[in-house]
Amino acid sequence: MVKSKVLVVGGTGYIGKRIVKASLAAGHTTYVLQRPEIGLDIDKLQMLLSFKEQGAQLVKASFSDHRSLVEAVKEVDVVICTMSGVHFRSHNILLQLKLVEAIKEAGNIKRFLPSEFGMDPALMGDAIEPGRVTFDEKMEVRKAIEEAHIPYTYISANCFAGYFVGNLSQLGTLVPPKDKVCLYGDGNVKVVYMDEDDVATYTIKSIDDPRTMNKTVYLRPPENIMTQRELIAKWEKLKGTQLEKISISKQDFLSSMKEMDYAGQVGVGHFYHIFYEGCLTNFEIAQNAEEASALYPEVRYTRMDEYLKRFLN
């Protein structure tokens, strides 16, 4: 089977750079959008040039120039957008509506993967403010895609290990606590943790797979479904120590939002849905969806005890 040509939009970002790497590794002709808006951001430019050295092709286009977007899209078969949707970095979800318009006009795209990669927004209709804006905007993009009859795949990648595992799912830090760890409630709600490189691998495997056409693909490899307590226990076993555990009630956790800025309030809302409500695991995967590790059993995904070893002294 001829491998699709891929355009990555947001290729210098946290997930985007991994998507570019996975696409090249899988043998796809890979294009990365180079936007003039990067200006003097030397880190982004150097990353783009490194992609070029690895075999990617850079294509210049801007969201403020519709024609340039259309021409970029015409170069490829698949578009993967990885623009940031988190408020503490940048929040650009609705910019994708311009990309949808370009894809619609180009008329050649076999698959579009919009910037999702977290919780399934279709299941978050009851999300609390202000964090629900993330899901509402993703659903607005989905509506535009489906009304334009653009073939799609939505990737639900759950909890990125970089933000949820090394810190034992603590807010405000990225590294393991030394003495005390906060539990959300009793810490026994099942969540799903994913190594970001595995997210990219599964994403690229889905783009030419007819089984994933017009479906949501959940990344829920069985050994990475665990409670916060189970994650902490893995760290304690590796470290050979016991942490003091402090349980935070649902009410106290939500009350903590009052002292936070907007981005912090969004984050707390998302943590609440994950660790108190269990929004990543409290449903069965529907018939119009797929689970990635079942589709691609050949992928040796990273287990979280392996991931945690990098934090050992």
mmCIF file of C-alpha atoms in Angstrom:
data_model
loop_
_atom_site.group_PDB
_atom_site.id
_atom_site.type_symbol
_atom_site.label_atom_id
_atom_site.label_comp_id
_atom_site.label_asym_id
_atom_site.label_seq_id
_atom_site.Cartn_x
_atom_site.Cartn_y
_atom_site.Cartn_z
ATOM 1 C CA MET A 1 0.000 0.000 0.000
ATOM 2 C CA VAL A 2 1.263 3.456 -0.940
ATOM 3 C CA LYS A 3 1.854 5.508 2.181
ATOM 4 C CA SER A 4 -0.022 8.789 2.416
ATOM 5 C CA LYS A 5 1.772 12.094 2.263
ATOM 6 C CA VAL A 6 1.340 13.898 5.580
ATOM 7 C CA LEU A 7 1.185 17.570 6.537
ATOM 8 C CA VAL A 8 1.733 18.352 10.225
ATOM 9 C CA VAL A 9 0.366 21.699 11.400
ATOM 10 C CA GLY A 10 1.881 22.720 14.719
ATOM 11 C CA GLY A 11 4.929 20.551 14.132
ATOM 12 C CA THR A 12 7.186 22.428 16.542
ATOM 13 C CA GLY A 13 4.837 21.905 19.490
ATOM 14 C CA TYR A 14 4.826 19.409 22.333
ATOM 15 C CA ILE A 15 2.963 16.659 20.463
ATOM 16 C CA GLY A 16 3.586 17.961 16.972
ATOM 17 C CA LYS A 17 7.344 17.356 17.025
ATOM 18 C CA ARG A 18 6.689 13.743 18.009
ATOM 19 C CA ILE A 19 4.133 13.338 15.214
ATOM 20 C CA VAL A 20 6.712 14.582 12.703
ATOM 21 C CA LYS A 21 9.298 12.111 14.008
ATOM 22 C CA ALA A 22 6.817 9.198 13.956
ATOM 23 C CA SER A 23 5.646 10.064 10.445
ATOM 24 C CA LEU A 24 9.204 10.110 9.101
ATOM 25 C CA ALA A 25 10.055 6.881 10.943
ATOM 26 C CA ALA A 26 7.029 5.165 9.365
ATOM 27 C CA GLY A 27 8.216 6.150 5.883
ATOM 28 C CA HIS A 28 5.639 8.826 5.073
ATOM 29 C CA THR A 29 6.569 11.771 2.912
ATOM 30 C CA THR A 30 6.195 14.384 5.620
ATOM 31 C CA TYR A 31 5.557 18.081 5.274
ATOM 32 C CA VAL A 32 5.661 20.530 8.184
ATOM 33 C CA LEU A 33 3.865 23.855 8.026
ATOM 34 C CA GLN A 34 6.245 26.795 8.453
ATOM 35 C CA ARG A 35 4.278 29.850 9.480
ATOM 36 C CA PRO A 36 5.759 33.354 9.122
ATOM 37 C CA GLU A 37 4.227 34.158 12.503
ATOM 38 C CA ILE A 38 7.158 32.435 14.255
ATOM 39 C CA GLY A 39 9.027 35.713 13.761
ATOM 40 C CA LEU A 40 12.168 35.675 15.912
ATOM 41 C CA ASP A 41 11.396 32.412 17.715
ATOM 42 C CA ILE A 42 14.788 30.864 17.042
ATOM 43 C CA ASP A 43 13.959 27.590 18.834
ATOM 44 C CA LYS A 44 11.032 26.911 16.492
ATOM 45 C CA LEU A 45 13.077 27.818 13.417
ATOM 46 C CA GLN A 46 15.937 25.550 14.438
ATOM 47 C CA MET A 47 13.501 22.706 15.074
ATOM 48 C CA LEU A 48 12.004 23.197 11.612
ATOM 49 C CA LEU A 49 15.467 23.115 10.068
ATOM 50 C CA SER A 50 16.272 19.942 11.997
ATOM 51 C CA PHE A 51 13.108 18.348 10.587
ATOM 52 C CA LYS A 52 14.360 19.279 7.120
ATOM 53 C CA GLU A 53 17.694 17.594 7.838
ATOM 54 C CA GLN A 54 15.783 14.456 8.888
ATOM 55 C CA GLY A 55 13.926 14.363 5.565
ATOM 56 C CA ALA A 56 10.808 16.454 6.137
ATOM 57 C CA GLN A 57 9.758 19.123 3.687
ATOM 58 C CA LEU A 58 8.858 22.592 4.934
ATOM 59 C CA VAL A 59 5.852 24.294 3.364
ATOM 60 C CA LYS A 60 5.222 27.968 4.031
ATOM 61 C CA ALA A 61 1.692 29.084 4.774
ATOM 62 C CA SER A 62 -0.194 31.345 7.155
ATOM 63 C CA PHE A 63 -3.592 31.184 8.825
ATOM 64 C CA SER A 64 -4.039 34.794 7.739
ATOM 65 C CA ASP A 65 -3.556 33.792 4.079
ATOM 66 C CA HIS A 66 -6.283 31.379 2.973
ATOM 67 C CA ARG A 67 -4.764 30.747 -0.455
ATOM 68 C CA SER A 68 -1.425 29.703 1.045
ATOM 69 C CA LEU A 69 -3.203 27.197 3.315
ATOM 70 C CA VAL A 70 -5.111 25.723 0.374
ATOM 71 C CA GLU A 71 -1.902 25.302 -1.621
ATOM 72 C CA ALA A 72 -0.169 23.640 1.331
ATOM 73 C CA VAL A 73 -3.031 21.191 1.802
ATOM 74 C CA LYS A 74 -3.004 20.292 -1.902
ATOM 75 C CA GLU A 75 0.525 18.876 -1.474
ATOM 76 C CA VAL A 76 -0.607 15.986 0.747
ATOM 77 C CA ASP A 77 -3.181 13.292 1.469
ATOM 78 C CA VAL A 78 -3.459 13.608 5.245
ATOM 79 C CA VAL A 79 -3.446 16.656 7.512
ATOM 80 C CA ILE A 80 -2.639 16.295 11.225
ATOM 81 C CA CYS A 81 -3.142 19.385 13.356
ATOM 82 C CA THR A 82 -1.417 19.537 16.740
ATOM 83 C CA MET A 83 -1.941 23.174 17.679
ATOM 84 C CA SER A 84 -2.036 23.768 21.407
ATOM 85 C CA GLY A 85 -5.301 23.623 23.297
ATOM 86 C CA VAL A 86 -3.987 24.190 26.812
ATOM 87 C CA HIS A 87 -4.244 27.584 28.433
ATOM 88 C CA PHE A 88 -0.884 27.635 30.209
ATOM 89 C CA ARG A 89 0.938 27.404 26.854
ATOM 90 C CA SER A 90 -1.208 28.834 24.073
ATOM 91 C CA HIS A 91 -4.798 28.175 23.147
ATOM 92 C CA ASN A 92 -5.473 28.084 19.416
ATOM 93 C CA ILE A 93 -8.172 25.470 18.902
ATOM 94 C CA LEU A 94 -10.547 27.654 16.871
ATOM 95 C CA LEU A 95 -7.776 28.662 14.437
ATOM 96 C CA GLN A 96 -8.387 25.204 12.998
ATOM 97 C CA LEU A 97 -11.631 26.481 11.474
ATOM 98 C CA LYS A 98 -9.477 28.267 8.897
ATOM 99 C CA LEU A 99 -7.692 24.997 8.210
ATOM 100 C CA VAL A 100 -11.043 23.233 7.768
ATOM 101 C CA GLU A 101 -12.031 25.855 5.179
ATOM 102 C CA ALA A 102 -8.769 25.283 3.302
ATOM 103 C CA ILE A 103 -9.202 21.496 3.362
ATOM 104 C CA LYS A 104 -12.778 21.877 2.131
ATOM 105 C CA GLU A 105 -11.697 24.046 -0.800
ATOM 106 C CA ALA A 106 -8.689 21.879 -1.700
ATOM 107 C CA GLY A 107 -10.944 18.836 -1.906
ATOM 108 C CA ASN A 108 -8.155 16.253 -1.962
ATOM 109 C CA ILE A 109 -7.660 15.260 1.680
ATOM 110 C CA LYS A 110 -8.236 11.598 2.510
ATOM 111 C CA ARG A 111 -8.036 12.120 6.274
ATOM 112 C CA PHE A 112 -7.931 15.019 8.723
ATOM 113 C CA LEU A 113 -6.871 14.600 12.335
ATOM 114 C CA PRO A 114 -7.714 17.787 14.243
ATOM 115 C CA SER A 115 -6.001 18.871 17.435
ATOM 116 C CA GLU A 116 -7.630 16.655 20.062
ATOM 117 C CA PHE A 117 -5.258 14.223 21.829
ATOM 118 C CA GLY A 118 -6.870 14.528 25.273
ATOM 119 C CA MET A 119 -10.262 13.675 26.727
ATOM 120 C CA ASP A 120 -13.026 12.927 24.243
ATOM 121 C CA PRO A 121 -14.914 16.240 24.021
ATOM 122 C CA ALA A 122 -18.070 14.441 22.864
ATOM 123 C CA LEU A 123 -18.320 12.938 26.359
ATOM 124 C CA MET A 124 -17.698 16.209 28.209
ATOM 125 C CA GLY A 125 -21.019 17.973 27.736
ATOM 126 C CA ASP A 126 -21.408 18.406 31.496
ATOM 127 C CA ALA A 127 -17.889 19.770 32.095
ATOM 128 C CA ILE A 128 -17.573 22.628 34.559
ATOM 129 C CA GLU A 129 -16.559 26.213 33.829
ATOM 130 C CA PRO A 130 -14.163 27.569 32.841
ATOM 131 C CA GLY A 131 -12.447 24.379 31.676
ATOM 132 C CA ARG A 132 -15.323 23.326 29.455
ATOM 133 C CA VAL A 133 -14.233 25.900 26.856
ATOM 134 C CA THR A 134 -11.630 23.391 25.624
ATOM 135 C CA PHE A 135 -14.289 20.774 24.893
ATOM 136 C CA ASP A 136 -16.821 23.238 23.480
ATOM 137 C CA GLU A 137 -14.266 24.568 21.007
ATOM 138 C CA LYS A 138 -13.143 21.098 19.959
ATOM 139 C CA MET A 139 -16.783 20.190 19.316
ATOM 140 C CA GLU A 140 -17.166 23.351 17.226
ATOM 141 C CA VAL A 141 -14.233 22.206 15.083
ATOM 142 C CA ARG A 142 -15.712 18.691 14.820
ATOM 143 C CA LYS A 143 -19.019 20.166 13.667
ATOM 144 C CA ALA A 144 -17.274 22.119 10.904
ATOM 145 C CA ILE A 145 -15.322 19.028 9.786
ATOM 146 C CA GLU A 146 -18.390 16.824 9.605
ATOM 147 C CA GLU A 147 -20.582 19.450 7.920
ATOM 148 C CA ALA A 148 -17.856 19.816 5.267
ATOM 149 C CA HIS A 149 -17.843 16.003 4.803
ATOM 150 C CA ILE A 150 -14.113 15.846 5.415
ATOM 151 C CA PRO A 151 -12.910 12.304 6.293
ATOM 152 C CA TYR A 152 -11.561 12.360 9.838
ATOM 153 C CA THR A 153 -10.068 10.463 12.740
ATOM 154 C CA TYR A 154 -10.266 11.832 16.284
ATOM 155 C CA ILE A 155 -7.493 10.743 18.665
ATOM 156 C CA SER A 156 -8.297 10.566 22.389
ATOM 157 C CA ALA A 157 -4.901 10.192 24.062
ATOM 158 C CA ASN A 158 -5.861 10.733 27.722
ATOM 159 C CA CYS A 159 -3.114 11.796 30.204
ATOM 160 C CA PHE A 160 0.285 12.704 28.779
ATOM 161 C CA ALA A 161 2.959 11.118 30.943
ATOM 162 C CA GLY A 162 5.085 14.266 30.899
ATOM 163 C CA TYR A 163 2.381 16.173 32.740
ATOM 164 C CA PHE A 164 0.768 13.417 34.817
ATOM 165 C CA VAL A 165 3.266 10.634 35.585
ATOM 166 C CA GLY A 166 6.638 12.018 36.646
ATOM 167 C CA ASN A 167 4.852 14.257 39.156
ATOM 168 C CA LEU A 168 2.556 11.432 40.359
ATOM 169 C CA SER A 169 -0.316 13.556 39.008
ATOM 170 C CA GLN A 170 0.411 16.539 41.275
ATOM 171 C CA LEU A 171 -0.616 20.002 40.148
ATOM 172 C CA GLY A 172 2.053 22.679 39.817
ATOM 173 C CA THR A 173 5.126 20.489 39.298
ATOM 174 C CA LEU A 174 6.549 18.037 36.767
ATOM 175 C CA VAL A 175 8.801 15.992 39.067
ATOM 176 C CA PRO A 176 8.052 13.505 41.879
ATOM 177 C CA PRO A 177 7.358 14.890 45.349
ATOM 178 C CA LYS A 178 9.989 14.048 47.991
ATOM 179 C CA ASP A 179 7.927 13.389 51.116
ATOM 180 C CA LYS A 180 4.198 13.988 50.642
ATOM 181 C CA VAL A 181 1.773 13.289 47.833
ATOM 182 C CA CYS A 182 -1.775 14.567 47.415
ATOM 183 C CA LEU A 183 -4.485 12.043 46.567
ATOM 184 C CA TYR A 184 -7.579 13.115 44.701
ATOM 185 C CA GLY A 185 -10.317 11.717 46.902
ATOM 186 C CA ASP A 186 -9.313 8.160 47.777
ATOM 187 C CA GLY A 187 -6.994 7.945 44.763
ATOM 188 C CA ASN A 188 -8.791 4.873 43.438
ATOM 189 C CA VAL A 189 -10.327 6.244 40.234
ATOM 190 C CA LYS A 190 -8.991 4.589 37.081
ATOM 191 C CA VAL A 191 -7.224 6.877 34.624
ATOM 192 C CA VAL A 192 -5.097 6.289 31.503
ATOM 193 C CA TYR A 193 -1.473 7.407 31.220
ATOM 194 C CA MET A 194 0.316 7.605 27.856
ATOM 195 C CA ASP A 195 3.920 8.172 26.835
ATOM 196 C CA GLU A 196 3.801 10.965 24.275
ATOM 197 C CA ASP A 197 6.011 9.098 21.775
ATOM 198 C CA ASP A 198 3.479 6.251 21.856
ATOM 199 C CA VAL A 199 0.694 8.758 21.193
ATOM 200 C CA ALA A 200 2.534 9.770 18.038
ATOM 201 C CA THR A 201 3.167 6.160 16.978
ATOM 202 C CA TYR A 202 -0.476 5.156 17.333
ATOM 203 C CA THR A 203 -1.617 8.355 15.605
ATOM 204 C CA ILE A 204 0.502 7.711 12.522
ATOM 205 C CA LYS A 205 -0.602 4.082 12.346
ATOM 206 C CA SER A 206 -4.232 5.232 12.175
ATOM 207 C CA ILE A 207 -3.992 7.572 9.201
ATOM 208 C CA ASP A 208 -4.054 4.950 6.426
ATOM 209 C CA ASP A 209 -6.197 2.445 8.307
ATOM 210 C CA PRO A 210 -9.738 2.081 6.912
ATOM 211 C CA ARG A 211 -10.869 0.819 10.339
ATOM 212 C CA THR A 212 -10.322 4.291 11.814
ATOM 213 C CA MET A 213 -12.096 6.287 9.104
ATOM 214 C CA ASN A 214 -14.639 8.720 10.594
ATOM 215 C CA LYS A 215 -14.106 7.281 14.071
ATOM 216 C CA THR A 216 -12.665 8.193 17.439
ATOM 217 C CA VAL A 217 -9.573 6.186 18.364
ATOM 218 C CA TYR A 218 -9.029 5.849 22.117
ATOM 219 C CA LEU A 219 -5.497 5.216 23.356
ATOM 220 C CA ARG A 220 -6.194 2.928 26.312
ATOM 221 C CA PRO A 221 -3.476 0.232 26.434
ATOM 222 C CA PRO A 222 -4.523 -2.098 29.267
ATOM 223 C CA GLU A 223 -1.352 -1.943 31.370
ATOM 224 C CA ASN A 224 -1.513 1.866 31.417
ATOM 225 C CA ILE A 225 -5.003 1.974 32.899
ATOM 226 C CA MET A 226 -4.493 2.445 36.636
ATOM 227 C CA THR A 227 -5.429 4.512 39.656
ATOM 228 C CA GLN A 228 -3.389 7.346 41.088
ATOM 229 C CA ARG A 229 -2.625 5.107 44.066
ATOM 230 C CA GLU A 230 -1.287 2.412 41.762
ATOM 231 C CA LEU A 231 0.931 4.955 40.001
ATOM 232 C CA ILE A 232 2.291 6.171 43.351
ATOM 233 C CA ALA A 233 2.938 2.563 44.404
ATOM 234 C CA LYS A 234 5.054 2.012 41.286
ATOM 235 C CA TRP A 235 7.194 5.014 42.208
ATOM 236 C CA GLU A 236 7.494 3.934 45.841
ATOM 237 C CA LYS A 237 8.629 0.478 44.733
ATOM 238 C CA LEU A 238 11.251 1.917 42.377
ATOM 239 C CA LYS A 239 12.467 4.426 44.952
ATOM 240 C CA GLY A 240 12.291 2.089 47.931
ATOM 241 C CA THR A 241 10.460 4.690 50.041
ATOM 242 C CA GLN A 242 6.956 5.471 51.269
ATOM 243 C CA LEU A 243 5.314 8.842 50.729
ATOM 244 C CA GLU A 244 2.887 10.427 53.153
ATOM 245 C CA LYS A 245 -0.505 10.528 51.459
ATOM 246 C CA ILE A 246 -2.857 13.466 51.940
ATOM 247 C CA SER A 247 -6.405 13.031 50.637
ATOM 248 C CA ILE A 248 -8.116 16.075 49.122
ATOM 249 C CA SER A 249 -11.909 16.003 49.160
ATOM 250 C CA LYS A 250 -13.865 16.914 46.066
ATOM 251 C CA GLN A 251 -15.194 20.048 47.761
ATOM 252 C CA ASP A 252 -11.746 21.252 48.874
ATOM 253 C CA PHE A 253 -10.272 20.576 45.464
ATOM 254 C CA LEU A 254 -12.934 22.608 43.660
ATOM 255 C CA SER A 255 -12.683 25.381 46.265
ATOM 256 C CA SER A 256 -8.974 25.753 45.458
ATOM 257 C CA MET A 257 -9.947 27.268 42.087
ATOM 258 C CA LYS A 258 -10.984 30.530 43.752
ATOM 259 C CA GLU A 259 -7.376 31.597 44.336
ATOM 260 C CA MET A 260 -6.156 30.713 40.852
ATOM 261 C CA ASP A 261 -5.786 32.562 37.583
ATOM 262 C CA TYR A 262 -7.829 31.522 34.544
ATOM 263 C CA ALA A 263 -5.345 28.924 33.270
ATOM 264 C CA GLY A 264 -5.140 27.382 36.742
ATOM 265 C CA GLN A 265 -8.923 27.175 37.000
ATOM 266 C CA VAL A 266 -9.085 25.398 33.638
ATOM 267 C CA GLY A 267 -6.469 22.907 34.821
ATOM 268 C CA VAL A 268 -8.258 22.189 38.095
ATOM 269 C CA GLY A 269 -11.499 21.577 36.216
ATOM 270 C CA HIS A 270 -9.836 19.043 33.954
ATOM 271 C CA PHE A 271 -8.139 17.286 36.881
ATOM 272 C CA TYR A 272 -11.507 17.115 38.632
ATOM 273 C CA HIS A 273 -13.144 15.321 35.717
ATOM 274 C CA ILE A 274 -10.207 12.915 35.372
ATOM 275 C CA PHE A 275 -9.474 12.027 38.994
ATOM 276 C CA TYR A 276 -12.823 12.456 40.730
ATOM 277 C CA GLU A 277 -15.343 11.601 38.007
ATOM 278 C CA GLY A 278 -13.197 9.108 36.092
ATOM 279 C CA CYS A 279 -14.085 10.603 32.700
ATOM 280 C CA LEU A 280 -11.321 8.646 30.919
ATOM 281 C CA THR A 281 -12.549 5.199 31.921
ATOM 282 C CA ASN A 282 -16.203 5.453 33.034
ATOM 283 C CA PHE A 283 -17.577 4.386 29.645
ATOM 284 C CA GLU A 284 -17.391 1.495 27.226
ATOM 285 C CA ILE A 285 -15.860 2.173 23.818
ATOM 286 C CA ALA A 286 -18.755 2.490 21.392
ATOM 287 C CA GLN A 287 -19.226 0.654 18.096
ATOM 288 C CA ASN A 288 -18.294 3.778 16.137
ATOM 289 C CA ALA A 289 -14.901 3.940 17.862
ATOM 290 C CA GLU A 290 -11.725 1.871 18.205
ATOM 291 C CA GLU A 291 -9.012 1.221 20.800
ATOM 292 C CA ALA A 292 -5.475 1.702 19.530
ATOM 293 C CA SER A 293 -3.606 -1.066 21.351
ATOM 294 C CA ALA A 294 -6.184 -3.590 20.118
ATOM 295 C CA LEU A 295 -5.808 -2.365 16.537
ATOM 296 C CA TYR A 296 -2.004 -2.319 16.675
ATOM 297 C CA PRO A 297 -0.801 -5.012 19.086
ATOM 298 C CA GLU A 298 2.655 -4.873 17.492
ATOM 299 C CA VAL A 299 3.359 -1.546 19.210
ATOM 300 C CA ARG A 300 5.347 -2.088 22.392
ATOM 301 C CA TYR A 301 3.958 0.805 24.370
ATOM 302 C CA THR A 302 5.808 2.290 27.338
ATOM 303 C CA ARG A 303 4.638 1.065 30.737
ATOM 304 C CA MET A 304 4.593 3.621 33.515
ATOM 305 C CA ASP A 305 7.126 1.901 35.758
ATOM 306 C CA GLU A 306 9.529 2.114 32.794
ATOM 307 C CA TYR A 307 8.664 5.778 32.368
ATOM 308 C CA LEU A 308 9.221 6.565 36.057
ATOM 309 C CA LYS A 309 12.746 5.082 36.027
ATOM 310 C CA ARG A 310 14.048 8.208 34.316
ATOM 311 C CA PHE A 311 13.307 10.161 37.528
ATOM 312 C CA LEU A 312 15.515 7.983 39.716
ATOM 313 C CA ASN A 313 18.732 9.593 40.937
#
